[in-house]
Rosetta silent file (secondary structure, phi, psi, omega in degrees, C-alpha in Angstrom):
SEQUENCE: MDSHLVSEILFKHVTGSTNDDAIRLARAGAPEGTLILADYQTDGRGRFGRRWVAAPKTSVLMSLILRPAIPMERMGLLNLAASVSVAMAISKEIGMDATIKWPNDVLVKRRKVAGILLETGLDLNGNPFSALGIGINVNVPADDFPLDLRSKATSLSELAGRYLDRFELIDLFLSEFEPRYREINSGEWSALLSEYRRLSWTLGKWVRLTVDGHRIDGLALDIGDHGELLVRLPDGRFERAFSGESSMDY
SCORE:     score description
SCORE:     0.000 S_00000001
   1 L     0.000  114.165  159.689   73.307   61.601  -91.456 S_00000001
   2 L   -51.010   54.521 -169.352   75.668   60.288  -94.036 S_00000001
   3 L  -153.127  120.494 -174.009   77.549   57.819  -92.001 S_00000001
   4 L   -43.723  -24.125 -161.492   78.572   53.971  -92.243 S_00000001
   5 L   -91.443  -40.008 -178.012   78.934   53.782  -88.504 S_00000001
   6 L   -67.171  137.189  172.044   75.562   55.333  -87.223 S_00000001
   7 L  -115.290  -19.672 -179.990   72.877   52.451  -87.196 S_00000001
   8 E  -158.777  120.455  178.333   70.273   54.347  -85.466 S_00000001
   9 E  -105.085  144.373  155.931   69.703   58.082  -84.088 S_00000001
  10 E   -99.977  108.577 -170.006   67.770   58.916  -81.272 S_00000001
  11 E  -105.892  122.281  173.216   66.472   62.501  -80.824 S_00000001
  12 E  -110.946  138.439  163.579   65.431   63.964  -77.574 S_00000001
  13 E   -87.522   -9.915 -173.682   64.665   67.852  -77.304 S_00000001
  14 E  -144.166  146.458  162.093   65.042   67.459  -73.395 S_00000001
  15 E  -155.668  173.647  171.318   66.728   64.467  -71.903 S_00000001
  16 L   -83.296  -31.000 -167.525   68.711   64.171  -68.385 S_00000001
  17 L  -169.572   92.776  176.629   72.075   62.769  -69.690 S_00000001
  18 H   -63.325  -31.599  171.222   72.755   61.338  -73.468 S_00000001
  19 H   -78.207  -33.417  161.670   75.574   59.295  -71.937 S_00000001
  20 H   -45.607  -48.910 -151.988   72.717   57.846  -69.180 S_00000001
  21 H   -86.444  -21.250 -176.878   70.561   57.026  -72.077 S_00000001
  22 H   -91.046  -24.281  158.330   73.055   55.509  -74.023 S_00000001
  23 H   -65.353  -48.826 -175.702   74.519   53.390  -71.185 S_00000001
  24 H   -52.630  -29.118 -175.067   71.092   52.273  -70.225 S_00000001
  25 H   -99.515    4.466 -168.634   70.429   51.102  -73.798 S_00000001
  26 H   -93.753  -32.601 -175.011   73.876   49.752  -74.644 S_00000001
  27 H   -76.755  -43.078  146.630   73.307   47.491  -71.222 S_00000001
  28 L   -38.452   -0.239 -166.381   69.929   46.411  -73.009 S_00000001
  29 L    79.403  -13.805 -175.566   71.821   45.426  -75.997 S_00000001
  30 L   -62.168  143.468 -154.931   71.496   48.185  -78.574 S_00000001
  31 L   -63.209  170.910  179.503   73.871   47.752  -81.518 S_00000001
  32 L   -73.452  155.831 -163.409   76.898   49.469  -81.843 S_00000001
  33 L    66.023   16.278  156.594   76.198   52.910  -83.753 S_00000001
  34 E   -63.468  135.346 -173.156   73.203   54.223  -81.755 S_00000001
  35 E  -122.830  122.865  171.349   73.418   58.073  -81.892 S_00000001
  36 E  -118.161  112.670  160.030   71.433   59.749  -79.116 S_00000001
  37 E   -93.366  122.426 -170.008   71.134   63.560  -79.674 S_00000001
  38 E  -113.702  164.407  147.831   69.466   66.025  -77.348 S_00000001
  39 E   -57.993  -52.670 -175.834   68.362   69.842  -77.447 S_00000001
  40 E  -165.150  165.906 -153.969   69.315   70.102  -74.147 S_00000001
  41 E  -136.055  114.430  138.771   70.137   67.935  -71.027 S_00000001
  42 L   -49.859  -25.414  171.108   69.163   68.584  -67.594 S_00000001
  43 L  -139.224   55.995 -176.599   71.788   66.770  -65.896 S_00000001
  44 L   -99.910  157.100 -146.832   74.792   66.381  -68.480 S_00000001
  45 E  -144.481  125.121  160.465   77.773   65.983  -66.996 S_00000001
  46 L  -105.458 -114.035  174.620   81.826   65.540  -67.908 S_00000001
  47 L   -80.824  161.076 -179.500   84.574   63.718  -66.198 S_00000001
  48 L    59.252  -13.117  175.158   84.341   63.602  -62.429 S_00000001
  49 L   102.515   10.732 -173.665   80.830   64.227  -62.693 S_00000001
  50 L   -66.213  140.867 -166.710   81.184   67.932  -63.262 S_00000001
  51 E   -61.488  152.718  169.985   77.743   69.413  -64.660 S_00000001
  52 L  -111.833  110.302 -172.529   78.041   70.203  -68.326 S_00000001
  53 L  -132.856  135.821  164.371   74.962   73.115  -68.656 S_00000001
  54 L  -151.488  157.385 -172.681   74.064   74.856  -71.843 S_00000001
  55 L   -80.624  162.544 -179.582   71.031   76.347  -72.842 S_00000001
  56 L   -54.530  122.892  164.576   68.561   74.572  -75.472 S_00000001
  57 L    97.498   -2.151 -168.324   69.584   74.358  -79.035 S_00000001
  58 L  -119.074    3.127  168.127   73.073   75.954  -78.722 S_00000001
  59 E  -125.774  167.445  167.874   75.437   72.775  -78.308 S_00000001
  60 E   -89.130   99.221  174.271   76.372   69.901  -79.872 S_00000001
  61 E   -95.638  109.691 -165.659   74.988   67.225  -76.918 S_00000001
  62 E  -163.269  138.753  166.830   75.437   63.793  -78.343 S_00000001
  63 E  -132.802  161.927  171.962   76.663   60.036  -77.217 S_00000001
  64 E  -139.748  125.196  157.025   77.242   57.108  -79.511 S_00000001
  65 E   -50.271  122.039 -133.574   77.395   53.326  -78.604 S_00000001
  66 E  -141.064  151.763  172.521   80.717   51.735  -79.517 S_00000001
  67 L  -133.835   25.219 -152.665   81.158   48.041  -79.494 S_00000001
  68 L   -64.911  172.828  179.276   85.158   48.000  -80.337 S_00000001
  69 L  -123.914   63.510  162.840   87.094   44.723  -80.575 S_00000001
  70 L  -123.433  146.761  163.340   89.825   45.755  -78.443 S_00000001
  71 L   -38.896  148.317  170.079   90.756   44.906  -74.973 S_00000001
  72 H   -51.241  -24.390 -178.881   89.199   46.824  -72.183 S_00000001
  73 H   -97.413    0.916  145.101   93.013   48.430  -71.442 S_00000001
  74 H   -79.588    3.747 -173.694   92.840   49.639  -74.723 S_00000001
  75 L   -75.132  -15.917  170.333   89.765   51.622  -74.525 S_00000001
  76 H   -47.519  -45.697  168.082   91.690   54.565  -73.811 S_00000001
  77 H   -47.401  -32.139  155.314   92.330   54.878  -77.421 S_00000001
  78 H   -37.583  -49.501 -171.824   88.649   55.957  -78.037 S_00000001
  79 H   -86.352  -19.679  151.153   89.159   59.233  -76.245 S_00000001
  80 H   -42.080  -58.261 -168.408   92.252   59.805  -78.512 S_00000001
  81 H   -75.654  -56.116  167.556   90.465   59.243  -81.790 S_00000001
  82 H   -25.378  -92.045  171.256   87.330   61.457  -80.242 S_00000001
  83 H   -14.608  -67.016 -174.275   89.588   64.173  -79.194 S_00000001
  84 H   -62.501  -58.348 -165.601   91.521   64.279  -82.496 S_00000001
  85 H   -66.868  -32.914  171.353   88.503   64.019  -84.458 S_00000001
  86 H   -51.241  -41.827  169.022   86.412   66.653  -82.448 S_00000001
  87 H   -42.848  -69.033 -161.549   89.660   68.668  -82.979 S_00000001
  88 H   -60.269  -37.119  176.441   89.849   68.414  -86.867 S_00000001
  89 H   -65.451  -62.233 -177.238   85.961   69.022  -87.546 S_00000001
  90 H   -42.971  -52.703  173.917   86.292   72.351  -85.373 S_00000001
  91 H   -59.094  -66.651 -171.664   89.253   73.464  -87.200 S_00000001
  92 H   -46.217  -53.986  178.545   87.484   72.510  -90.649 S_00000001
  93 H   -52.766  -45.002 -171.159   84.326   74.364  -89.469 S_00000001
  94 H  -100.778  -16.532 -169.366   85.773   77.689  -88.117 S_00000001
  95 L    73.253   14.934  172.240   88.907   77.712  -90.164 S_00000001
  96 L  -120.632  154.504 -171.907   91.225   77.946  -86.527 S_00000001
  97 L   -72.880  128.996  177.365   93.612   75.753  -85.149 S_00000001
  98 L  -104.288  153.683 -176.465   91.985   73.401  -82.351 S_00000001
  99 E  -135.989  157.817  176.420   94.326   71.942  -79.893 S_00000001
 100 E  -114.239  121.197  156.668   93.793   68.986  -77.211 S_00000001
 101 L   -71.940  116.972 -170.230   94.265   69.611  -73.473 S_00000001
 102 L   -62.811  140.859    6.238   95.009   65.874  -72.071 S_00000001
 103 L   -85.754  -28.650 -165.932   92.972   63.779  -71.583 S_00000001
 104 L  -167.076   42.199  177.182   90.145   65.512  -73.723 S_00000001
 105 E   -99.150  131.439  167.604   89.337   68.846  -73.698 S_00000001
 106 E   -92.501  112.296 -177.425   89.362   70.683  -77.013 S_00000001
 107 E  -103.962 -179.372 -178.900   90.707   74.246  -76.821 S_00000001
 108 E  -159.267  115.362 -177.762   90.651   76.817  -79.404 S_00000001
 109 L    64.357   33.573 -174.246   92.796   79.891  -78.752 S_00000001
 110 L    63.135   16.763  162.648   93.668   78.180  -75.274 S_00000001
 111 E  -118.471  170.229 -158.812   90.080   78.202  -74.210 S_00000001
 112 E  -102.819  145.538  173.638   87.956   75.187  -74.002 S_00000001
 113 E  -105.147  -37.068 -178.387   84.988   74.689  -76.811 S_00000001
 114 E  -139.522  161.995  179.755   84.451   70.936  -76.285 S_00000001
 115 E  -142.116  146.478  179.246   84.851   67.823  -73.831 S_00000001
 116 E  -130.042  129.651 -173.044   84.530   64.307  -74.530 S_00000001
 117 E  -107.410  122.411  170.050   83.187   61.581  -71.700 S_00000001
 118 E  -121.298  119.918 -171.360   83.941   58.225  -72.347 S_00000001
 119 E  -131.109  147.197 -176.192   82.255   55.196  -69.875 S_00000001
 120 E  -126.690  153.199 -173.452   82.596   51.991  -70.181 S_00000001
 121 E   173.911 -175.460 -154.890   80.870   48.706  -69.286 S_00000001
 122 E  -131.355  143.471 -169.238   79.330   45.077  -69.780 S_00000001
 123 L   -98.800  156.522 -176.100   75.745   44.638  -71.456 S_00000001
 124 L   -57.881  -26.028  179.322   73.334   41.958  -69.458 S_00000001
 125 L   -91.999   14.038  173.875   75.150   39.310  -71.694 S_00000001
 126 L    79.642   25.364 -168.346   78.451   40.312  -70.587 S_00000001
 127 L  -109.225  126.358  169.494   79.742   42.017  -73.748 S_00000001
 128 E   -70.224  168.035 -169.299   81.494   45.230  -73.414 S_00000001
 129 E  -174.027  155.213  170.110   80.557   48.474  -74.736 S_00000001
 130 E  -123.345  120.403  154.185   81.328   52.023  -74.707 S_00000001
 131 E   -74.392  128.415  178.397   79.594   55.538  -74.442 S_00000001
 132 E  -104.795   93.935  158.596   81.259   58.054  -76.289 S_00000001
 133 E  -110.308  144.138  175.559   79.743   61.561  -75.118 S_00000001
 134 E   -83.283  101.330  179.231   80.372   64.726  -76.712 S_00000001
 135 E  -117.794  119.077 -162.896   79.742   68.052  -75.669 S_00000001
 136 E  -134.572  142.818  176.973   80.768   70.975  -78.272 S_00000001
 137 E   -95.258   97.321 -164.284   79.771   74.893  -77.355 S_00000001
 138 L   -94.692  -49.015 -164.567   78.476   75.886  -80.884 S_00000001
 139 L  -128.239   41.604 -167.342   76.140   78.626  -80.777 S_00000001
 140 L  -104.541  137.594  178.760   76.316   79.652  -76.744 S_00000001
 141 L   -64.402  137.180 -172.963   76.316   83.426  -76.340 S_00000001
 142 H   -57.896  -37.949  179.037   79.515   84.887  -74.227 S_00000001
 143 H   -85.692   19.564  176.727   77.199   85.985  -71.719 S_00000001
 144 H   -83.866  -32.520 -178.669   75.735   82.508  -71.072 S_00000001
 145 L   -69.934  140.316 -167.958   79.160   81.635  -69.639 S_00000001
 146 L   -81.497  152.163 -170.728   79.623   82.167  -65.609 S_00000001
 147 H   -62.150  -33.418 -170.520   81.996   85.086  -65.176 S_00000001
 148 H   -78.567   -0.364 -146.576   84.837   82.780  -63.651 S_00000001
 149 H  -138.008  -28.762 -167.226   84.611   80.757  -66.599 S_00000001
 150 H   -58.334  -44.503  170.970   84.713   83.513  -69.385 S_00000001
 151 L   -76.909   34.493 -169.717   88.412   83.485  -69.859 S_00000001
 152 L  -150.088  -14.247 -176.862   88.848   79.542  -69.888 S_00000001
 153 E  -142.370  153.537  135.639   85.712   78.561  -72.069 S_00000001
 154 L  -143.327 -162.183 -175.619   83.746   79.948  -75.169 S_00000001
 155 L  -120.496  169.965 -179.881   81.868   78.921  -78.024 S_00000001
 156 H   -55.836  -48.561 -179.575   82.510   78.505  -81.942 S_00000001
 157 H   -46.601  -52.259 -175.127   80.066   80.971  -82.736 S_00000001
 158 H   -78.637  -21.684  176.463   81.808   83.647  -80.968 S_00000001
 159 H   -81.435  -22.671  173.236   85.031   82.704  -82.086 S_00000001
 160 H  -103.289    0.319  167.066   83.884   82.699  -85.802 S_00000001
 161 H    61.477   30.691  161.538   81.485   85.730  -85.679 S_00000001
 162 L  -150.746  162.526  152.146   78.349   83.638  -87.353 S_00000001
 163 L   -88.360  161.372 -157.829   76.210   81.275  -86.280 S_00000001
 164 L  -120.864  130.972 -178.459   76.810   77.386  -86.883 S_00000001
 165 L   -78.327  104.406  166.787   74.874   74.660  -88.010 S_00000001
 166 H   -58.359  -40.685 -173.909   75.179   71.759  -85.182 S_00000001
 167 H   -67.596  -50.568  179.844   74.015   69.020  -87.136 S_00000001
 168 H   -29.153  -47.850 -179.518   76.672   70.036  -89.725 S_00000001
 169 H   -77.166  -20.059  174.005   79.382   69.671  -87.254 S_00000001
 170 H   -67.289  -15.811  171.927   77.863   66.361  -86.103 S_00000001
 171 H   -71.888  -65.921 -179.281   78.424   65.238  -89.669 S_00000001
 172 H   -46.229  -40.855 -173.120   81.932   66.380  -89.986 S_00000001
 173 H   -61.937  -54.935  179.979   82.817   64.923  -86.278 S_00000001
 174 H   -60.305  -31.046 -178.416   81.516   61.001  -87.809 S_00000001
 175 H   -78.794   -4.660  170.228   83.408   61.593  -91.001 S_00000001
 176 H  -103.186  -13.046 -168.029   86.683   62.129  -89.073 S_00000001
 177 H  -104.007  -33.491 -167.923   85.795   59.610  -86.188 S_00000001
 178 H   -66.918  -36.065  178.297   84.704   56.999  -88.485 S_00000001
 179 H   -70.301  -48.931 -170.990   88.144   56.125  -90.348 S_00000001
 180 H   -83.179  -12.736  145.297   90.347   56.419  -87.024 S_00000001
 181 H   -48.040  -57.771 -158.423   87.626   53.839  -85.509 S_00000001
 182 H  -101.080   -5.798  154.352   88.246   51.455  -87.781 S_00000001
 183 H   -66.382  -22.770 -179.400   91.920   51.724  -87.659 S_00000001
 184 H   -81.536  -20.980 -170.733   91.950   51.163  -83.820 S_00000001
 185 H   -86.611  -16.457 -175.132   89.925   48.009  -84.443 S_00000001
 186 L   -81.355   -6.119  176.795   92.103   46.621  -87.092 S_00000001
 187 L    87.475   39.840 -178.806   94.863   46.915  -84.227 S_00000001
 188 L  -158.230  109.890  177.729   96.726   49.870  -85.798 S_00000001
 189 L  -138.191   39.731  160.284   96.858   53.542  -84.041 S_00000001
 190 H   -82.585  -15.935  165.669  100.230   54.701  -84.377 S_00000001
 191 H   -55.268  -38.717 -178.740   98.793   57.116  -86.913 S_00000001
 192 H   -71.795  -66.410  162.824   96.535   58.064  -84.247 S_00000001
 193 H   -24.547  -67.148  171.701   99.321   58.613  -81.779 S_00000001
 194 H   -41.311  -47.352 -145.544  100.954   60.958  -84.114 S_00000001
 195 H   -85.639  -46.644  165.263   97.982   62.726  -84.842 S_00000001
 196 H   -25.578  -77.772 -145.928   97.429   63.100  -80.916 S_00000001
 197 H   -73.019  -31.378 -175.945  100.722   64.437  -79.957 S_00000001
 198 H   -61.685  -31.215 -158.414  100.599   66.764  -82.968 S_00000001
 199 H  -104.912  -23.262 -168.694   97.207   68.676  -81.920 S_00000001
 200 E   -58.815  120.847  177.419   98.409   68.290  -78.052 S_00000001
 201 L   -75.744  -23.646 -171.417   98.330   71.627  -76.331 S_00000001
 202 L   -92.497  -32.825  175.536   99.784   69.813  -72.940 S_00000001
 203 L   -57.467  146.868  169.331  103.225   68.244  -74.118 S_00000001
 204 L    93.239  -19.271  166.313  106.061   70.002  -73.444 S_00000001
 205 L   -81.688  149.390  177.491  104.249   71.991  -70.541 S_00000001
 206 E   -62.466   93.557 -173.356  104.866   72.078  -66.872 S_00000001
 207 E  -116.812  158.807  163.119  101.682   70.313  -65.869 S_00000001
 208 E  -109.012  155.878 -179.511  100.171   69.583  -62.253 S_00000001
 209 E  -166.232  137.953  167.515   97.593   66.330  -61.986 S_00000001
 210 E   -81.849   96.511 -144.451   95.777   64.713  -59.601 S_00000001
 211 E  -151.373  100.442  178.955   95.994   60.911  -60.122 S_00000001
 212 L    74.820   23.904 -147.836   94.463   58.627  -57.770 S_00000001
 213 L    52.035   16.807  148.274   94.484   61.041  -54.995 S_00000001
 214 E  -105.055  168.900 -167.689   97.661   62.259  -55.194 S_00000001
 215 E  -119.833  146.987 -169.137   99.347   65.247  -56.997 S_00000001
 216 E  -136.527  124.195  175.540  101.962   65.081  -59.577 S_00000001
 217 E  -116.035  123.403 -166.075  103.902   67.983  -60.707 S_00000001
 218 E   175.329 -161.438 -161.751  106.332   67.783  -64.005 S_00000001
 219 E  -121.393  135.647  173.225  107.027   68.052  -67.585 S_00000001
 220 E   -97.855  113.548 -157.167  104.715   66.233  -70.030 S_00000001
 221 E   -97.313  -36.189 -159.543  106.878   64.514  -72.377 S_00000001
 222 E  -161.795  149.565  160.205  104.709   61.944  -74.410 S_00000001
 223 E   -93.499  113.166  172.760  101.432   60.208  -74.989 S_00000001
 224 L   -94.482 -165.412 -165.997  101.749   56.328  -74.733 S_00000001
 225 L   -84.108   15.574  162.095   99.828   53.605  -76.447 S_00000001
 226 L   -97.459   -6.018 -170.089   97.261   53.546  -73.838 S_00000001
 227 L    73.816   30.008  159.352   96.484   57.226  -74.199 S_00000001
 228 L   -96.170  172.641 -165.521   98.391   57.814  -70.813 S_00000001
 229 E  -100.709  127.161  178.819  100.343   60.725  -70.207 S_00000001
 230 E   -89.965  145.989 -176.957  104.127   60.381  -69.296 S_00000001
 231 E  -136.184  147.438  177.749  105.433   63.272  -67.032 S_00000001
 232 E   -98.318  102.200 -174.092  108.871   63.648  -66.053 S_00000001
 233 L   -74.905  174.416 -175.413  109.009   64.601  -62.530 S_00000001
 234 L   -55.732  -38.682 -178.858  111.342   67.153  -60.613 S_00000001
 235 L   -82.226    1.463 -165.689  113.714   64.309  -59.372 S_00000001
 236 L    76.064  -15.324 -179.602  114.013   62.684  -62.917 S_00000001
 237 L   -54.024 -162.799  169.200  111.843   60.025  -62.055 S_00000001
 238 L  -167.542  120.194  159.562  108.978   59.388  -64.801 S_00000001
 239 E  -132.720  176.730 -171.072  105.559   58.343  -64.217 S_00000001
 240 E  -100.838  119.111  175.092  102.485   57.605  -66.279 S_00000001
 241 E   -85.967  110.685  177.569   99.270   59.233  -65.700 S_00000001
 242 L   -90.700  -35.665  157.537   96.719   56.880  -66.835 S_00000001
 243 L  -151.408  161.378 -174.726   93.573   58.878  -65.738 S_00000001
 244 L   157.076 -177.317  167.882   93.327   62.047  -63.799 S_00000001
 245 E  -124.295  137.552  177.693   92.921   65.714  -64.104 S_00000001
 246 E  -107.763  144.223 -174.028   95.308   67.999  -65.433 S_00000001
 247 E  -133.335  121.431 -170.320   95.911   71.236  -64.902 S_00000001
 248 E   -90.121  113.803  148.659   98.347   73.751  -66.631 S_00000001
 249 L   -48.353  101.908  166.257  101.066   76.341  -65.442 S_00000001
 250 L   -73.327    0.000    0.000  100.719   79.059  -67.624 S_00000001
């Protein structure tokens, strides 16, 4: 892989979770750019511990250790950069527009094709790190999706009508992510926010969020400087959602 960011590649045919692997290695001091790839995960997960299930060799299953030079409260920008980079890589690979459902699901034709999981922590020396996990449905047959998900999720091969190279897609992602990551580290993210807003499927829609145990219904208006979603409530008040699960009223 032709990447200045990647310092080491660890490939596993089978693992529990690439993000668990990344967190364990990062806590022990693994350098930035350590990339973990897997053919299959026995305990893959997305946000809120939801399981990510894919047959062997059908999906991009990867985690990247990052040690960004930004405050912890800005770590949400990594989600934005990864989401935009995945969307751009997918669009280039299959020639179709990809959009982002806040905070970090990537959709094509309103169906989920990829998800991002960002987890942060401190290593044994007290230095912060981020484990950036990415799952992309690449060559998953339509019949592999549970019946209740077939209208909500799909794979790139189903959309493109052809078999796709997982590793080529990883290269595309890294080429998209590296410049955006450099900009974040240099303290510049206005262009990233503009890109995210342009690719957002969520902005302008009525959304329902559960944040810290309470429900929010309102109009999604904007993405803030920390990656939060600005929502206008029915009574005219505004709420900023920094984390939470968003579901959209179609």
